[in-house]
Coordinates of N, CA and C in Angstrom, one line a residue:
M915 N -47.7 -70.3 13.7 CA -46.9 -69.3 14.8 C -46.2 -68.6 13.5
A916 N -45.5 -69.3 12.8 CA -44.5 -68.8 12.3 C -44.4 -67.6 11.1
N917 N -46.2 -68.2 10.6 CA -46.4 -67.0 10.0 C -47.1 -66.1 10.9
L918 N -47.6 -65.9 11.5 CA -48.2 -64.9 12.4 C -47.0 -64.0 13.0
S919 N -46.0 -64.5 12.8 CA -44.7 -63.7 13.6 C -44.4 -62.8 12.8
R920 N -44.4 -63.3 11.3 CA -44.0 -62.9 10.2 C -45.0 -61.6 9.8
E921 N -46.1 -61.8 10.0 CA -47.0 -61.1 9.8 C -47.2 -59.6 10.6
A922 N -47.0 -60.2 11.9 CA -46.6 -59.0 12.9 C -45.6 -58.0 12.8
A923 N -44.1 -59.1 12.2 CA -43.0 -58.0 12.2 C -43.3 -57.2 10.8
R924 N -44.3 -57.7 9.6 CA -44.9 -56.9 8.4 C -45.7 -55.3 9.2
V925 N -46.7 -56.0 10.0 CA -47.3 -54.8 10.6 C -46.6 -53.4 11.3
G926 N -45.7 -54.2 11.7 CA -44.5 -53.5 13.2 C -43.8 -52.3 12.5
A927 N -43.1 -52.9 10.9 CA -42.4 -52.3 9.8 C -43.0 -51.4 9.3
L928 N -44.4 -51.5 8.7 CA -45.1 -50.9 8.0 C -45.4 -49.8 8.6
K929 N -45.8 -49.4 10.2 CA -46.5 -48.8 10.9 C -45.2 -47.9 11.4
N930 N -43.4 -48.4 11.5 CA -42.4 -47.9 11.8 C -42.2 -46.6 10.4
K931 N -42.5 -47.1 9.3 CA -42.6 -46.4 8.0 C -43.1 -45.3 8.0
R932 N -44.6 -45.5 8.3 CA -45.5 -45.1 8.4 C -45.4 -43.4 9.2
E933 N -44.8 -43.9 10.7 CA -44.5 -42.7 11.3 C -43.1 -42.1 11.1
T934 N -42.3 -42.8 10.3 CA -41.2 -41.9 10.2 C -41.3 -41.0 8.6
N935 N -42.3 -41.2 7.8 CA -42.8 -40.2 6.6 C -43.7 -39.1 7.6
E936 N -44.4 -39.5 8.4 CA -45.2 -38.6 9.0 C -43.9 -37.7 10.1
R937 N -43.3 -37.9 10.6 CA -42.7 -37.4 11.7 C -41.0 -36.5 10.8
G938 N -40.8 -37.4 9.7 CA -40.2 -36.6 8.4 C -38.7 -36.3 9.6
I939 N -37.7 -35.5 8.9 CA -36.6 -35.0 9.1 C -36.4 -34.9 11.0
S940 N -35.4 -34.8 11.5 CA -34.8 -34.6 13.3 C -35.4 -33.1 13.3
T941 N -35.0 -32.9 14.4 CA -35.1 -31.6 15.2 C -33.9 -30.8 14.4
E942 N -32.8 -31.2 14.5 CA -31.5 -30.8 14.1 C -31.4 -30.3 12.6
D943 N -32.1 -31.4 11.7 CA -32.4 -31.4 10.2 C -33.3 -29.9 10.0
W944 N -34.4 -30.2 10.5 CA -34.8 -28.5 10.6 C -34.3 -27.1 10.8
L945 N -33.4 -27.3 11.6 CA -32.6 -26.3 12.0 C -31.6 -25.9 11.0
D946 N -31.1 -27.3 10.4 CA -30.1 -26.8 9.4 C -30.8 -26.4 8.4
V947 N -31.8 -26.8 7.8 CA -32.7 -25.9 7.0 C -32.6 -24.9 7.1
A948 N -33.6 -24.4 8.0 CA -33.9 -22.8 7.9 C -32.6 -22.1 8.4
R949 N -31.7 -23.0 8.8 CA -29.9 -21.5 9.3 C -29.7 -21.4 7.8
E950 N -29.4 -22.3 7.3 CA -29.1 -22.1 5.5 C -30.2 -21.1 4.9
T951 N -31.4 -21.1 5.1 CA -32.2 -20.7 4.2 C -32.4 -19.1 4.9
L952 N -32.0 -19.0 6.3 CA -31.8 -17.5 6.6 C -30.6 -17.0 6.0
I953 N -29.3 -17.8 6.1 CA -28.4 -17.1 5.4 C -28.5 -16.6 4.2
Q954 N -28.9 -17.4 3.5 CA -29.1 -17.2 1.7 C -30.1 -16.3 1.6
E955 N -31.6 -16.3 1.8 CA -32.8 -15.8 2.1 C -33.4 -15.0 2.7
G956 N -32.7 -14.5 4.0 CA -33.5 -14.0 4.8 C -34.7 -14.3 5.5
I957 N -34.8 -13.9 6.5 CA -35.6 -14.4 7.7 C -37.2 -14.8 7.0
G958 N -37.2 -13.7 6.0 CA -38.9 -13.7 5.5 C -38.8 -14.9 4.8
A959 N -38.2 -15.8 4.0 CA -38.0 -17.0 3.5 C -38.0 -18.3 4.2
V960 N -37.8 -17.8 5.9 CA -37.9 -18.8 6.6 C -39.5 -19.2 7.2
K961 N -40.3 -20.4 6.0 CA -41.4 -20.4 6.3 C -41.6 -21.8 6.2
I962 N -42.5 -22.6 7.1 CA -42.6 -24.1 7.1 C -42.6 -24.3 6.0
D963 N -43.8 -24.1 4.7 CA -43.9 -24.7 3.7 C -42.6 -24.9 2.7
R964 N -42.0 -23.7 2.7 CA -40.6 -23.3 2.4 C -39.5 -24.7 2.9
L965 N -39.7 -24.1 4.0 CA -38.5 -25.3 4.5 C -38.9 -26.8 4.1
A966 N -40.1 -27.3 4.4 CA -40.2 -28.2 4.2 C -40.5 -28.9 2.8
K967 N -40.6 -28.1 1.5 CA -40.2 -28.6 0.0 C -38.9 -28.7 0.0
K968 N -38.1 -28.1 0.9 CA -36.4 -27.7 0.2 C -36.2 -29.1 1.4
A969 N -36.2 -29.2 2.5 CA -36.1 -31.2 3.1 C -36.5 -32.4 2.6
G970 N -37.8 -31.9 1.1 CA -38.4 -32.6 0.8 C -39.3 -33.4 1.8
V971 N -40.4 -33.1 2.7 CA -40.9 -33.8 3.8 C -42.1 -32.7 3.6
T972 N -43.3 -33.4 4.3 CA -44.3 -33.1 4.5 C -44.5 -31.8 5.5
R973 N -45.3 -30.9 5.6 CA -45.6 -29.8 6.2 C -45.9 -30.2 7.7
G974 N -46.6 -31.5 7.5 CA -47.1 -32.4 9.1 C -46.4 -32.7 9.8
G975 N -44.9 -32.9 9.5 CA -44.0 -33.5 10.1 C -43.0 -32.4 11.0
F976 N -43.2 -31.5 10.5 CA -42.7 -30.3 11.1 C -43.4 -30.2 12.8
Y977 N -44.6 -30.1 13.0 CA -45.1 -30.4 13.9 C -44.4 -31.3 15.4
Y978 N -44.2 -32.5 14.5 CA -43.6 -33.4 15.1 C -42.2 -33.1 16.2
R979 N -42.1 -31.4 15.7 CA -40.5 -31.6 16.3 C -40.8 -29.8 16.7
F980 N -41.5 -28.7 16.5 CA -41.8 -27.9 16.8 C -43.5 -27.3 17.0
K981 N -43.4 -26.9 18.4 CA -44.8 -26.5 18.4 C -45.3 -25.6 17.4
S982 N -44.6 -24.5 16.6 CA -45.1 -23.9 16.0 C -44.1 -23.1 15.5
H983 N -44.0 -22.2 14.5 CA -43.2 -21.4 14.0 C -42.4 -20.6 14.5
K984 N -42.9 -20.1 15.7 CA -42.0 -18.9 16.5 C -41.4 -20.2 17.4
A985 N -41.7 -21.4 17.7 CA -40.6 -21.9 18.5 C -39.7 -22.6 17.8
L986 N -39.5 -22.6 16.2 CA -39.0 -22.6 15.6 C -37.7 -21.5 15.3
L987 N -38.2 -20.4 15.2 CA -37.6 -19.1 15.3 C -36.7 -19.1 17.0
E988 N -37.2 -19.5 17.6 CA -36.6 -19.1 18.9 C -35.4 -20.2 19.0
A989 N -35.7 -21.1 18.4 CA -34.6 -22.6 18.3 C -33.8 -21.9 17.7
L990 N -33.6 -21.1 16.4 CA -33.2 -21.1 15.4 C -32.0 -19.8 16.1
L991 N -32.5 -18.8 17.0 CA -31.9 -17.7 17.7 C -30.7 -18.8 18.6
D992 N -31.6 -19.5 19.3 CA -30.6 -20.1 20.1 C -29.6 -20.6 19.9
D993 N -29.6 -21.4 18.7 CA -29.0 -22.2 17.6 C -27.7 -21.3 17.4
W994 N -28.0 -20.3 17.0 CA -26.9 -19.1 16.4 C -25.9 -18.7 17.3
R995 N -26.2 -18.2 19.0 CA -25.7 -18.2 20.2 C -24.9 -19.3 20.4
A996 N -25.5 -20.3 20.3 CA -24.6 -21.8 20.4 C -23.3 -22.1 19.8
T997 N -23.7 -21.6 18.0 CA -22.7 -21.9 17.4 C -21.7 -20.9 17.0
N998 N -22.3 -19.9 17.6 CA -21.4 -18.6 16.8 C -20.7 -17.3 17.6
N999 N -21.5 -17.5 18.9 CA -21.2 -16.8 19.9 C -20.3 -17.7 21.0
R1000 N -20.8 -18.7 21.3 CA -19.8 -19.4 22.0 C -18.4 -19.5 22.0
P1001 N -18.1 -20.3 20.3 CA -16.8 -20.2 20.2 C -16.0 -18.7 20.4
M1002 N -16.3 -17.7 20.0 CA -15.9 -16.8 20.1 C -15.4 -16.2 21.5
L1003 N -16.3 -16.7 22.5 CA -16.2 -16.3 23.9 C -15.0 -17.5 24.4
D1004 N -15.1 -18.4 24.1 CA -14.4 -19.9 24.4 C -12.6 -19.6 24.2
A1005 N -12.8 -18.6 22.8 CA -11.4 -18.0 22.4 C -10.9 -17.3 23.0
I1006 N -12.1 -16.0 23.4 CA -11.1 -14.9 24.1 C -10.7 -15.4 25.8
N1007 N -11.5 -16.1 26.6 CA -11.5 -16.3 27.4 C -10.5 -17.9 28.0
G1008 N -10.5 -18.0 26.8 CA -9.5 -19.4 26.8 C -8.0 -19.2 27.9
P1009 N -7.5 -20.5 27.7 CA -6.6 -20.7 28.5 C -5.1 -19.8 27.8
G1010 N -4.0 -19.5 28.4 CA -3.1 -18.6 27.7 C -3.1 -16.9 28.0
T1011 N -2.1 -16.1 27.5 CA -1.5 -14.9 27.6 C -2.9 -14.2 27.0
P1012 N -3.1 -13.1 26.9 CA -4.1 -12.2 26.9 C -3.4 -12.3 25.1
S1013 N -2.4 -12.2 24.5 CA -1.4 -12.2 23.7 C -2.1 -13.4 22.8
E1014 N -2.3 -14.6 23.4 CA -2.5 -15.4 22.7 C -4.0 -16.3 22.2
R1015 N -4.7 -15.7 23.7 CA -6.3 -15.9 23.6 C -6.4 -14.5 22.4
Y1016 N -5.7 -13.5 22.0 CA -6.3 -12.8 21.2 C -6.0 -13.1 20.1
W1017 N -4.8 -14.2 19.5 CA -4.5 -14.5 18.4 C -5.4 -15.9 17.9
A1018 N -5.9 -16.6 18.9 CA -7.1 -17.8 19.0 C -8.3 -16.9 18.6
L1019 N -8.6 -16.1 18.9 CA -10.0 -15.0 18.0 C -9.6 -14.7 16.8
V1020 N -8.2 -14.1 16.9 CA -8.2 -13.6 15.0 C -8.0 -14.9 14.4
K1021 N -7.3 -16.2 14.6 CA -7.5 -17.8 14.1 C -8.7 -17.9 13.4
L1022 N -9.6 -18.0 14.9 CA -11.3 -18.0 14.5 C -12.1 -17.2 13.3
W1023 N -11.8 -16.1 13.3 CA -12.0 -15.0 12.4 C -12.0 -15.4 11.1
I1024 N -10.4 -15.8 10.7 CA -9.7 -16.1 9.6 C -10.3 -17.3 8.9
E1025 N -10.1 -18.5 9.5 CA -10.4 -19.8 9.3 C -11.9 -19.8 9.0
E1026 N -12.5 -19.0 9.8 CA -14.2 -19.2 9.7 C -14.6 -20.9 9.5
R1027 N -14.3 -21.6 10.8 CA -14.4 -22.9 11.1 C -15.5 -23.1 12.0
D1028 N -15.0 -22.8 13.3 CA -16.1 -22.5 14.2 C -16.9 -21.4 14.6
Y1029 N -16.6 -20.3 13.5 CA -17.7 -19.3 13.7 C -18.1 -19.1 11.7
R1030 N -19.5 -18.7 11.6 CA -19.5 -18.1 10.2 C -19.7 -16.6 10.2
P1031 N -19.2 -15.9 9.6 CA -19.6 -14.3 9.5 C -21.1 -14.4 8.9
D1032 N -21.6 -15.3 8.3 CA -22.1 -15.2 7.1 C -23.5 -15.3 8.5
Y1033 N -23.4 -16.1 9.3 CA -24.7 -16.3 10.1 C -25.0 -15.2 10.9
D1034 N -23.8 -14.8 11.4 CA -24.1 -13.0 12.2 C -24.6 -12.2 11.3
T1035 N -24.3 -11.6 10.3 CA -24.5 -11.0 9.1 C -26.1 -11.2 8.9
A1036 N -26.8 -12.4 9.2 CA -28.2 -12.8 8.6 C -29.1 -12.5 9.8
V1037 N -28.1 -13.0 10.8 CA -29.1 -12.7 12.4 C -29.1 -11.0 12.3
R1038 N -28.4 -10.2 12.2 CA -28.4 -8.7 12.2 C -29.3 -8.4 11.0
A1039 N -29.1 -8.6 10.3 CA -30.5 -8.5 9.4 C -32.1 -8.6 9.6
W1040 N -31.8 -9.8 10.0 CA -33.4 -10.2 10.6 C -33.5 -9.3 12.1
A1041 N -32.7 -8.7 12.7 CA -32.8 -8.1 14.1 C -33.3 -6.8 13.6
R1042 N -33.3 -6.7 12.4 CA -33.4 -4.7 12.0 C -35.2 -5.1 11.8
E1043 N -35.6 -6.7 11.7 CA -37.1 -6.5 11.5 C -38.3 -6.9 12.7
A1044 N -36.7 -7.4 14.1 CA -37.7 -7.8 15.2 C -37.0 -7.4 16.1
P1045 N -38.0 -6.6 17.3 CA -37.0 -6.0 18.4 C -37.0 -7.1 19.4
K1046 N -37.0 -8.2 19.2 CA -37.0 -9.3 20.2 C -35.5 -9.6 19.8
V1047 N -35.1 -9.9 18.5 CA -34.2 -10.6 18.3 C -32.8 -9.3 18.5
A1048 N -33.3 -8.0 18.0 CA -32.4 -7.0 18.0 C -31.6 -6.7 19.7
A1049 N -32.8 -7.1 20.4 CA -32.5 -7.2 22.1 C -31.3 -8.0 22.3
V1050 N -30.9 -9.9 21.8 CA -30.9 -10.6 21.7 C -29.1 -10.5 21.1
V1051 N -29.3 -10.0 19.9 CA -28.1 -9.4 19.6 C -27.2 -8.5 19.9
H1052 N -27.9 -7.2 20.7 CA -27.6 -6.4 21.7 C -26.5 -6.8 22.7
Q1053 N -27.2 -8.0 23.0 CA -26.8 -9.0 24.3 C -25.4 -9.3 24.1
V1054 N -25.3 -10.0 22.9 CA -24.5 -11.1 22.6 C -23.3 -10.0 22.2
D1055 N -23.4 -8.9 21.4 CA -22.7 -7.9 21.6 C -21.9 -7.4 22.4
D1056 N -22.4 -7.3 23.3 CA -21.9 -6.6 24.8 C -21.4 -7.7 25.5
E1057 N -22.1 -9.1 25.2 CA -20.9 -10.1 26.2 C -19.6 -10.0 25.0
R1058 N -19.5 -10.1 23.6 CA -18.3 -10.1 23.1 C -17.2 -9.4 23.6
I1059 N -17.8 -8.0 23.3 CA -16.9 -6.9 24.0 C -16.4 -6.4 25.1
E1060 N -17.4 -7.5 26.4 CA -16.9 -7.3 27.8 C -16.0 -8.4 27.7
A1061 N -15.9 -9.4 27.1 CA -14.7 -10.3 26.7 C -13.8 -10.1 26.2
L1062 N -13.5 -9.2 25.4 CA -12.4 -8.4 25.2 C -11.9 -8.1 25.9
H1063 N -12.5 -6.8 26.8 CA -12.7 -5.4 27.4 C -11.6 -6.5 28.7
G1064 N -12.3 -7.8 29.1 CA -11.3 -8.5 30.4 C -10.0 -8.8 29.9
L1065 N -10.0 -9.2 28.4 CA -8.6 -9.7 28.0 C -7.6 -8.3 28.1
F1066 N -8.2 -7.3 27.9 CA -7.3 -5.9 27.6 C -6.9 -5.7 29.1
L1067 N -7.9 -5.6 30.2 CA -7.3 -5.4 31.4 C -6.1 -6.2 32.0
D1068 N -6.0 -7.9 31.6 CA -5.9 -9.0 32.1 C -4.0 -8.1 30.9
A1069 N -3.9 -7.9 30.1 CA -2.8 -7.0 29.3 C -2.2 -6.3 30.2
G1070 N -3.1 -5.5 31.2 CA -2.1 -4.6 31.5 C -2.9 -2.6 31.4
Y1071 N -3.8 -2.9 30.7 CA -4.4 -1.2 30.4 C -5.4 -1.1 31.3
D1072 N -5.7 0.3 31.5 CA -6.3 0.5 32.5 C -7.9 0.7 31.9
E1073 N -8.5 0.8 32.9 CA -10.1 1.0 32.4 C -10.3 1.3 31.1
L1074 N -10.4 2.6 31.3 CA -10.8 3.2 29.5 C -9.9 2.9 28.4
E1075 N -8.7 2.6 28.4 CA -8.1 2.3 26.9 C -8.8 1.0 27.0
A1076 N -8.8 -0.4 28.0 CA -9.3 -1.6 27.7 C -10.6 -1.6 27.3
T1077 N -11.3 -0.3 27.5 CA -12.8 -0.5 27.3 C -12.5 0.0 25.6
T1078 N -11.9 1.2 25.5 CA -11.9 1.5 24.1 C -11.1 0.4 23.0
R1079 N -9.7 -0.5 23.5 CA -9.7 -1.2 22.4 C -10.3 -2.2 22.3
A1080 N -11.4 -2.6 23.3 CA -12.2 -3.7 23.0 C -13.4 -3.5 21.9
R1081 N -13.9 -2.2 21.8 CA -14.8 -1.6 21.2 C -13.8 -1.5 19.6
V1082 N -12.7 -1.3 19.4 CA -12.1 -0.8 18.6 C -11.9 -2.4 18.0
S1083 N -11.5 -3.0 18.5 CA -11.0 -4.7 17.9 C -12.3 -5.0 17.5
Y1084 N -13.6 -4.9 18.2 CA -14.7 -5.5 17.6 C -15.6 -4.8 16.7
F1085 N -15.7 -3.4 17.0 CA -16.5 -2.8 15.8 C -15.3 -2.5 14.4
H1086 N -14.2 -3.0 14.4 CA -13.4 -3.3 13.4 C -14.1 -4.4 12.6
Q1087 N -14.1 -5.4 13.4 CA -14.7 -7.1 12.8 C -16.3 -6.7 12.1
V1088 N -16.8 -6.1 12.9 CA -18.1 -6.5 12.4 C -18.4 -5.2 11.2
G1089 N -17.6 -3.8 11.3 CA -17.5 -3.6 10.1 C -16.9 -4.3 8.7
Y1090 N -16.1 -5.1 8.8 CA -15.5 -5.4 8.0 C -16.6 -6.5 7.3
Y1091 N -17.0 -7.0 7.9 CA -18.5 -8.4 7.9 C -19.5 -7.2 6.7
A1092 N -19.9 -6.5 7.3 CA -20.8 -5.4 6.8 C -20.9 -4.5 5.8
M1093 N -19.5 -4.2 5.3 CA -19.3 -4.1 4.5 C -18.9 -4.6 3.2
G1094 N -18.7 -6.1 3.3 CA -18.9 -7.3 2.4 C -17.6 -7.2 1.5
V1095 N -16.6 -6.9 2.3 CA -15.3 -6.8 1.9 C -14.6 -8.2 1.7
K1096 N -14.1 -8.6 -0.1 CA -13.8 -9.7 -0.3 C -12.2 -9.7 -0.5
E1097 N -11.8 -10.5 0.1 CA -10.1 -10.6 0.3 C -9.9 -12.7 0.3
S1098 N -9.1 -12.6 -0.4 CA -8.5 -13.9 -0.4 C -8.0 -14.3 1.1
A1099 N -7.9 -15.4 1.3 CA -7.2 -16.2 2.9 C -5.9 -15.2 2.6
K1100 N -5.0 -15.3 2.1 CA -3.6 -15.0 1.7 C -3.7 -13.8 2.1
S1101 N -5.0 -13.1 1.9 CA -4.6 -11.6 2.0 C -5.1 -11.2 3.2
R1102 N -5.8 -11.8 3.6 CA -5.9 -11.6 5.0 C -5.0 -11.6 6.1
K1103 N -4.6 -13.1 5.9 CA -3.2 -13.3 6.9 C -2.1 -12.4 6.6
A1104 N -2.0 -11.8 5.2 CA -0.7 -11.4 5.3 C -0.6 -9.8 6.0
L1105 N -2.1 -9.6 6.2 CA -2.2 -8.1 7.4 C -2.7 -8.1 8.7
T1106 N -2.2 -9.6 9.0 CA -2.7 -10.2 10.4 C -2.0 -9.6 11.1
E1107 N -0.8 -9.4 11.0 CA 0.3 -8.9 11.8 C 0.3 -7.8 12.4
T1108 N -0.3 -6.9 11.1 CA 0.0 -5.2 11.4 C -1.8 -4.9 12.1
Y1109 N -2.6 -5.9 11.6 CA -4.1 -5.3 12.5 C -3.5 -5.9 13.9
Y1110 N -2.9 -6.9 14.2 CA -2.6 -7.2 15.5 C -2.2 -6.3 16.3
R1111 N -0.5 -5.4 15.9 CA -0.3 -4.5 16.2 C -1.5 -3.5 16.4
V1112 N -2.0 -2.6 15.9 CA -2.6 -1.9 15.9 C -4.1 -2.0 16.8
L1113 N -4.1 -2.9 16.6 CA -5.8 -3.1 17.5 C -5.4 -3.6 19.2
T1114 N -4.1 -4.1 19.1 CA -3.6 -4.6 20.7 C -3.0 -4.0 21.4
G1115 N -2.1 -3.0 20.6 CA -0.8 -2.3 21.0 C 0.0 -2.8 21.7
F1116 N -0.1 -4.5 21.3 CA 1.2 -5.2 21.8 C 2.2 -5.2 21.2
R1117 N 3.6 -4.7 21.8 CA 4.8 -5.3 21.0 C 6.1 -6.0 21.8
G1118 N 5.9 -7.2 21.2 CA 6.6 -8.2 21.7 C 6.0 -9.0 23.3
G1119 N 5.0 -8.9 23.2 CA 4.3 -9.3 24.7 C 3.5 -8.0 25.5
E1120 N 2.4 -8.4 26.5 CA 1.8 -7.3 26.6 C 2.4 -6.4 27.1
L1121 N 1.8 -5.0 26.8 CA 2.5 -4.0 27.0 C 4.2 -4.0 27.1
G1122 N 4.7 -4.7 26.8 CA 6.3 -4.7 27.5 C 6.5 -5.6 28.6
R1123 N 5.6 -6.1 29.6 CA 5.9 -6.3 30.4 C 5.8 -8.1 30.5
S1124 N 6.0 -8.4 31.6 CA 6.6 -10.1 32.1 C 4.7 -10.6 32.0
E1125 N 4.7 -11.8 31.5 CA 3.5 -12.6 31.6 C 2.7 -13.1 33.1
R1126 N 4.0 -12.9 34.1 CA 3.7 -13.3 35.7 C 2.9 -12.3 36.0
A1127 N 1.5 -12.7 36.5 CA 0.3 -11.6 37.4 C 1.3 -11.0 38.4
P1128 N 1.1 -9.4 38.3 CA 2.1 -8.6 39.2 C 1.3 -9.2 40.7
D1129 N 2.4 -8.9 41.7 CA 1.3 -8.4 43.1 C 1.3 -7.4 43.2
A1130 N 0.7 -6.9 44.2 CA 0.7 -5.6 44.8 C 1.7 -4.7 45.1
A1131 N 2.5 -5.3 45.2 CA 3.9 -4.5 45.7 C 4.5 -3.9 44.5
K1132 N 4.2 -4.5 42.9 CA 4.5 -4.3 42.3 C 3.7 -4.1 40.6
V1133 N 2.4 -3.5 41.1 CA 1.7 -3.0 40.1 C 2.5 -1.6 39.9
K1134 N 2.3 -1.5 38.4 CA 2.4 -0.2 38.1 C 1.2 1.0 37.9
P1135 N 1.3 2.2 38.2 CA 0.6 2.9 38.2 C -0.7 2.7 36.9
G1136 N -2.0 2.6 36.9 CA -2.5 2.6 35.7 C -2.9 1.2 35.5
A1137 N -2.0 0.3 35.9 CA -2.6 -1.3 35.5 C -3.4 -1.6 36.5
P1138 N -4.0 -2.9 36.1 CA -5.1 -3.4 36.9 C -4.7 -4.2 37.9
S1139 N -5.1 -4.5 39.1 CA -4.6 -5.3 40.0 C -4.7 -7.0 39.8
P1140 N -4.1 -7.7 40.8 CA -4.4 -9.1 40.4 C -6.0 -9.6 40.0
Q1141 N -6.6 -8.7 41.0 CA -8.3 -9.2 41.0 C -8.5 -8.5 39.8
R1142 N -9.2 -8.8 38.8 CA -9.9 -8.0 37.9 C -11.1 -7.0 38.5
R1143 N -11.0 -5.9 37.9 CA -11.8 -5.1 38.6 C -13.3 -5.2 37.5
K1144 N -14.4 -5.0 38.2 CA -15.4 -5.4 37.7 C -15.8 -4.1 36.4
S1145 N -16.1 -4.0 35.7 CA -16.4 -3.2 34.2 C -17.1 -2.5 34.0
R1146 N -17.5 -1.0 33.9 CA -18.9 -0.7 33.9 C -19.4 -1.4 32.9
P1147 N -20.6 -1.1 32.5 CA -21.3 -1.5 31.6 C -21.0 -0.8 29.9
L1148 N -20.9 -1.0 29.1 CA -20.3 -1.1 27.8 C -21.4 -0.2 26.5

């Protein structure tokens, strides 16, 4: 009986090893390899054989994780939205005053820990070749600008100026990455205070007003009501 048990265990181990070799790396590992390949080499290099070679596994293992190459690309786009878009929206829409929320966004951009500008740049390059990807990128851009728009409305700007400042802030940062500006973290930090004042117009507090939400009797002309207005499409 002992011999039979050992033999059964050996057969089971061999079976598990064979299945592991066939299935290869995890879904997350495939996405990691695909992400880095996209960033470093572009979408043209995100091919099953190339990714499998980089990962040191067989092509067959890919199909245990994804139904097709198209499914991988869809998962990669979802990954971009989750890892690069969500942190930005969380910073803008998070707790605190408009000033504190804007600084949270600036910190995200400068530290580049929870946000990777090279990932954004790579996806934008991909979008130039794929209309469906371009549509997703435009949607994400609108979501980010809309969040900034809401921040500036909360700060007391009227509709037009909130829209303008949201666009200028966002276009400024996208342009910074698109131009491939190379600066040290120290240099970037030295400029942040000036950028902050120029882009937001805040001077020691949102428009020099109290952080307390105004009631209907105290709303200044041109300031938003306590109930944020629905903005027009950007």
